[in-house]
Coordinates of N, CA and C in Angstrom, one line a residue:
M221 N 97.2 59.3 95.5 CA 96.0 58.5 95.5 C 96.3 57.0 95.3
K222 N 95.8 56.2 96.1 CA 96.0 54.7 95.9 C 95.2 54.2 94.7
S223 N 95.9 53.3 94.0 CA 95.2 52.8 92.8 C 95.6 51.3 92.6
F224 N 94.8 50.6 91.8 CA 95.1 49.2 91.5 C 95.4 49.1 90.0
K225 N 96.2 48.1 89.7 CA 96.6 47.8 88.3 C 95.5 46.9 87.7
I226 N 95.0 47.2 86.5 CA 94.1 46.3 85.8 C 95.0 45.4 85.0
L227 N 94.8 44.1 85.3 CA 95.6 43.1 84.6 C 94.8 42.6 83.4
N228 N 93.5 42.6 83.4 CA 92.6 42.1 82.4 C 91.6 43.2 82.0
P229 N 91.2 43.2 80.7 CA 90.3 44.2 80.3 C 88.9 44.1 81.1
I230 N 88.3 45.3 81.3 CA 87.0 45.3 82.0 C 86.0 45.9 81.0
E231 N 84.9 45.2 81.0 CA 83.7 45.7 80.2 C 82.6 46.1 81.2
I232 N 82.1 47.3 81.0 CA 81.1 47.8 81.9 C 79.9 48.2 81.1
S233 N 78.7 47.7 81.5 CA 77.5 48.2 80.9 C 76.5 48.4 82.0
I234 N 75.5 49.2 81.7 CA 74.4 49.4 82.7 C 73.2 48.8 82.0
E235 N 72.8 47.6 82.5 CA 71.8 46.8 81.9 C 70.4 47.4 82.0
S236 N 70.1 48.0 83.2 CA 68.7 48.5 83.4 C 68.7 49.5 84.5
F237 N 67.5 50.0 84.8 CA 67.3 50.8 86.0 C 66.0 50.3 86.6
E238 N 65.8 50.6 87.9 CA 64.6 50.2 88.6 C 64.3 51.3 89.6
I239 N 63.0 51.5 89.9 CA 62.6 52.5 90.9 C 62.1 51.8 92.1
D240 N 62.7 52.2 93.3 CA 62.3 51.6 94.5 C 61.1 52.2 95.1
T241 N 60.7 51.7 96.3 CA 59.4 52.2 96.9 C 59.5 53.7 97.4
K242 N 60.7 54.2 97.5 CA 60.9 55.6 97.9 C 61.1 56.5 96.6
D243 N 60.8 55.9 95.5 CA 60.9 56.6 94.2 C 62.3 57.0 93.8
I244 N 63.3 56.2 94.2 CA 64.7 56.4 93.9 C 65.1 55.5 92.7
A245 N 65.8 56.0 91.8 CA 66.2 55.2 90.6 C 67.5 54.5 90.9
W246 N 67.6 53.2 90.7 CA 68.8 52.4 90.9 C 69.2 51.9 89.5
Y247 N 70.5 52.0 89.2 CA 71.0 51.5 87.9 C 71.8 50.2 88.2
K248 N 71.5 49.2 87.3 CA 72.2 47.9 87.5 C 73.4 47.9 86.6
I249 N 74.6 47.9 87.2 CA 75.8 47.9 86.5 C 76.3 46.5 86.4
I250 N 76.7 46.1 85.2 CA 77.2 44.8 84.9 C 78.7 45.0 84.7
V251 N 79.6 44.3 85.4 CA 81.0 44.3 85.3 C 81.5 43.0 84.8
K252 N 82.3 43.0 83.7 CA 82.7 41.7 83.2 C 84.3 41.8 83.0
T253 N 85.0 40.8 83.5 CA 86.4 40.7 83.3 C 86.8 39.3 82.8
C254 N 87.9 39.2 82.1 CA 88.4 37.9 81.6 C 87.4 37.1 80.8
E255 N 86.4 37.7 80.3 CA 85.4 37.0 79.5 C 84.6 36.0 80.3
T256 N 84.9 35.7 81.6 CA 84.2 34.7 82.3 C 83.7 35.2 83.7
R257 N 84.3 36.2 84.2 CA 83.9 36.7 85.5 C 82.9 37.9 85.3
T258 N 81.7 37.8 85.8 CA 80.7 38.8 85.7 C 80.0 39.0 87.0
W259 N 79.7 40.2 87.4 CA 78.9 40.5 88.5 C 78.1 41.8 88.3
S260 N 77.2 42.0 89.1 CA 76.4 43.2 89.0 C 76.3 43.9 90.3
V261 N 76.1 45.2 90.2 CA 76.0 46.1 91.4 C 75.0 47.2 91.1
L262 N 74.1 47.5 92.1 CA 73.1 48.5 92.0 C 73.7 49.8 92.6
R263 N 73.6 50.9 91.8 CA 74.0 52.2 92.3 C 73.0 53.3 91.9
R264 N 72.8 54.2 92.7 CA 71.9 55.4 92.4 C 72.8 56.5 92.0
Y265 N 72.1 57.6 91.4 CA 72.9 58.7 90.9 C 73.8 59.3 91.9
S266 N 73.3 59.5 93.1 CA 74.1 60.2 94.2 C 75.4 59.4 94.4
E267 N 75.5 58.1 94.2 CA 76.7 57.4 94.4 C 77.7 57.6 93.2
F268 N 77.1 57.8 92.0 CA 77.9 58.2 90.9 C 78.5 59.6 91.2
D269 N 77.7 60.5 91.7 CA 78.2 61.8 92.0 C 79.3 61.8 93.1
T270 N 79.2 61.0 94.1 CA 80.2 60.9 95.1 C 81.5 60.3 94.5
L271 N 81.4 59.3 93.7 CA 82.5 58.7 93.0 C 83.2 59.8 92.2
H272 N 82.4 60.5 91.4 CA 83.0 61.6 90.5 C 83.8 62.6 91.4
S273 N 83.2 63.0 92.5 CA 83.9 64.0 93.3 C 85.2 63.4 93.8
N274 N 85.3 62.1 94.1 CA 86.5 61.5 94.6 C 87.6 61.3 93.6
I275 N 87.2 61.1 92.3 CA 88.2 60.7 91.3 C 88.4 61.8 90.2
K276 N 87.7 62.9 90.3 CA 87.8 63.9 89.2 C 89.2 64.4 88.9
S277 N 90.1 64.4 89.9 CA 91.5 64.8 89.6 C 92.2 63.8 88.7
N278 N 91.7 62.6 88.7 CA 92.3 61.5 87.8 C 91.7 61.4 86.4
I279 N 90.6 62.1 86.2 CA 89.9 61.9 85.0 C 89.5 63.3 84.4
K280 N 90.5 64.1 84.3 CA 90.2 65.5 83.7 C 89.5 65.4 82.4
G281 N 88.5 66.3 82.2 CA 87.8 66.4 81.0 C 86.6 65.5 80.9
I282 N 86.4 64.5 81.8 CA 85.3 63.7 81.8 C 84.2 64.2 82.8
K283 N 83.0 64.4 82.3 CA 82.0 65.0 83.1 C 80.9 64.0 83.4
L284 N 80.4 64.1 84.6 CA 79.3 63.3 85.0 C 78.0 63.9 84.4
P285 N 77.1 63.2 83.9 CA 75.8 63.8 83.4 C 75.2 64.6 84.6
P286 N 74.7 65.8 84.3 CA 74.2 66.6 85.4 C 73.0 66.0 86.1
K287 N 72.9 66.4 87.4 CA 71.7 66.0 88.2 C 70.5 66.8 87.7
K288 N 69.4 66.1 87.5 CA 68.2 66.8 87.1 C 67.0 66.0 87.8
I289 N 65.9 66.7 87.9 CA 64.7 66.0 88.4 C 64.3 65.0 87.4
R290 N 64.0 63.8 87.9 CA 63.6 62.8 86.9 C 62.2 63.1 86.5
K291 N 62.0 63.0 85.2 CA 60.7 63.3 84.6 C 59.9 62.1 84.0
S292 N 60.7 61.2 83.5 CA 60.0 60.1 82.9 C 60.9 58.9 82.7
D293 N 60.4 57.8 82.2 CA 61.2 56.6 81.9 C 62.1 56.9 80.8
D294 N 61.7 57.7 79.8 CA 62.6 58.1 78.7 C 63.8 58.8 79.3
F295 N 63.6 59.7 80.3 CA 64.7 60.4 80.9 C 65.7 59.4 81.6
L296 N 65.1 58.5 82.3 CA 65.9 57.5 83.0 C 66.7 56.6 82.0
Q297 N 66.1 56.3 80.9 CA 66.8 55.5 79.9 C 68.0 56.3 79.3
S298 N 67.7 57.6 79.1 CA 68.8 58.4 78.5 C 69.9 58.6 79.6
R299 N 69.5 58.8 80.8 CA 70.5 58.9 81.9 C 71.3 57.6 82.0
K300 N 70.7 56.4 81.9 CA 71.3 55.1 82.0 C 72.4 55.1 80.9
N301 N 72.1 55.5 79.7 CA 73.1 55.5 78.6 C 74.2 56.4 78.9
E302 N 73.9 57.6 79.4 CA 74.9 58.6 79.8 C 75.9 58.1 80.9
L303 N 75.3 57.5 81.9 CA 76.1 56.9 83.0 C 77.0 55.8 82.5
E304 N 76.5 55.0 81.6 CA 77.3 53.9 81.1 C 78.5 54.5 80.3
K305 N 78.2 55.5 79.5 CA 79.3 56.1 78.7 C 80.3 56.7 79.7
Y306 N 79.8 57.4 80.8 CA 80.7 58.0 81.8 C 81.6 56.9 82.4
L307 N 81.1 55.8 82.8 CA 81.9 54.7 83.4 C 83.0 54.2 82.4
N308 N 82.6 54.0 81.2 CA 83.5 53.5 80.2 C 84.6 54.6 79.9
D309 N 84.2 55.8 79.9 CA 85.2 56.9 79.7 C 86.2 56.9 80.8
V310 N 85.7 56.8 82.0 CA 86.5 56.7 83.2 C 87.5 55.6 83.2
I311 N 87.0 54.4 82.9 CA 87.9 53.2 82.8 C 89.0 53.5 81.7
E312 N 88.6 54.0 80.6 CA 89.6 54.3 79.5 C 90.6 55.4 80.0
A313 N 90.1 56.4 80.7 CA 91.0 57.5 81.2 C 92.0 57.1 82.2
V314 N 91.6 56.2 83.1 CA 92.6 55.8 84.2 C 93.5 54.8 83.7
N315 N 93.3 54.3 82.5 CA 94.2 53.3 81.9 C 94.3 52.1 82.8
E316 N 95.5 51.8 83.2 CA 95.7 50.6 84.1 C 95.7 50.9 85.6
N317 N 95.7 52.2 85.9 CA 95.8 52.6 87.3 C 94.4 53.0 87.8
V318 N 93.7 52.1 88.3 CA 92.3 52.3 88.7 C 92.2 52.8 90.2
P319 N 91.7 54.0 90.4 CA 91.6 54.6 91.7 C 90.8 53.6 92.6
V320 N 91.2 53.5 93.9 CA 90.6 52.6 94.8 C 89.1 53.0 95.0
E321 N 88.7 54.2 94.8 CA 87.3 54.6 94.9 C 86.5 54.0 93.8
L322 N 87.1 53.8 92.6 CA 86.3 53.2 91.5 C 86.2 51.7 91.8
V323 N 87.3 51.1 92.3 CA 87.3 49.7 92.7 C 86.1 49.4 93.7
K324 N 86.1 50.2 94.7 CA 85.0 50.1 95.7 C 83.6 50.3 95.1
F325 N 83.5 51.2 94.2 CA 82.2 51.5 93.6 C 81.7 50.3 92.8
L326 N 82.7 49.6 92.1 CA 82.3 48.5 91.3 C 82.2 47.2 92.1
K327 N 82.7 47.2 93.3 CA 82.5 46.1 94.2 C 82.9 44.7 93.7
P328 N 84.2 44.6 93.3 CA 84.6 43.2 92.8 C 84.6 42.2 93.9
D329 N 84.6 42.6 95.2 CA 84.6 41.7 96.3 C 83.3 40.8 96.3
L330 N 82.3 41.3 95.6 CA 81.1 40.5 95.5 C 81.3 39.2 94.8
F331 N 82.3 39.3 93.8 CA 82.6 38.2 93.0 C 83.9 37.6 93.4
E332 N 84.9 38.4 93.7 CA 86.3 38.0 93.9 C 86.6 38.2 95.4
P333 N 86.5 37.1 96.2 CA 86.8 37.2 97.6 C 88.3 37.6 97.9
Y334 N 89.2 37.3 97.0 CA 90.6 37.7 97.2 C 90.8 39.2 97.4
S335 N 89.9 40.0 96.8 CA 90.1 41.4 96.9 C 89.8 41.8 98.4
V336 N 88.9 41.1 99.0 CA 88.6 41.4 100.5 C 89.9 41.0 101.3
L337 N 90.4 39.9 101.0 CA 91.6 39.4 101.7 C 92.8 40.4 101.4
Y338 N 92.9 40.9 100.2 CA 94.0 41.9 99.9 C 93.8 43.1 100.8
E339 N 92.6 43.6 100.9 CA 92.3 44.8 101.7 C 92.6 44.5 103.2
L340 N 92.2 43.4 103.7 CA 92.5 43.0 105.0 C 94.0 42.9 105.3
A341 N 94.7 42.3 104.4 CA 96.2 42.2 104.5 C 96.8 43.6 104.6
F342 N 96.3 44.5 103.7 CA 96.8 45.8 103.7 C 96.6 46.5 105.0
L343 N 95.4 46.4 105.5 CA 95.1 47.0 106.8 C 95.9 46.4 108.0
L344 N 96.1 45.1 108.0 CA 96.9 44.5 109.0 C 98.3 44.9 109.0
K345 N 98.8 45.0 107.8 CA 100.2 45.5 107.6 C 100.4 46.9 108.1
K346 N 99.4 47.7 107.8 CA 99.4 49.1 108.3 C 99.4 49.2 109.8
V347 N 98.5 48.4 110.4 CA 98.3 48.4 111.9 C 99.6 47.8 112.5
F348 N 100.1 46.7 112.0 CA 101.3 46.1 112.5 C 102.5 47.1 112.4
L349 N 102.7 47.8 111.4 CA 103.8 48.8 111.3 C 103.6 49.9 112.3
V350 N 102.4 50.3 112.5 CA 102.2 51.4 113.5 C 102.5 50.9 114.9
K351 N 102.2 49.7 115.2 CA 102.6 49.1 116.5 C 104.1 49.0 116.7
I352 N 104.8 48.6 115.7 CA 106.2 48.5 115.7 C 106.8 49.9 116.0
K353 N 106.4 50.9 115.3 CA 106.9 52.2 115.4 C 106.7 52.7 116.8
R354 N 105.5 52.4 117.4 CA 105.2 52.9 118.8 C 106.2 52.2 119.8
K355 N 106.6 50.9 119.6 CA 107.5 50.2 120.5 C 108.9 50.8 120.4
L356 N 109.3 51.3 119.2 CA 110.6 51.8 119.1 C 110.7 53.2 119.7

């Protein structure tokens, strides 16, 4: 599984949740690196579930809070706290080798345009190598 090295500590918190017009709860994740770089991303529970399915082999023993029917704001507040703990446990478990799925989930490209350039360079290199192999 492809991963990225963490060069600087990451702090993750879930600041709040909001309910959209379709009655879907969205959690506002705040990501902070290097004490100066901060961005936020909105994620719903199903996206946490997809992330967990994709990285569970890297984070043995860490469980995603179970899916339940939302009953109240108190429930959502509790779930917000559980999801924040989950993300921090995941970051701690992967140590410095962050799975690419987690990187995409946290969307550093919203703040750090170089990550987009890195991905583009990676894809171009892959395509270029495939074309060279076909010519040989």
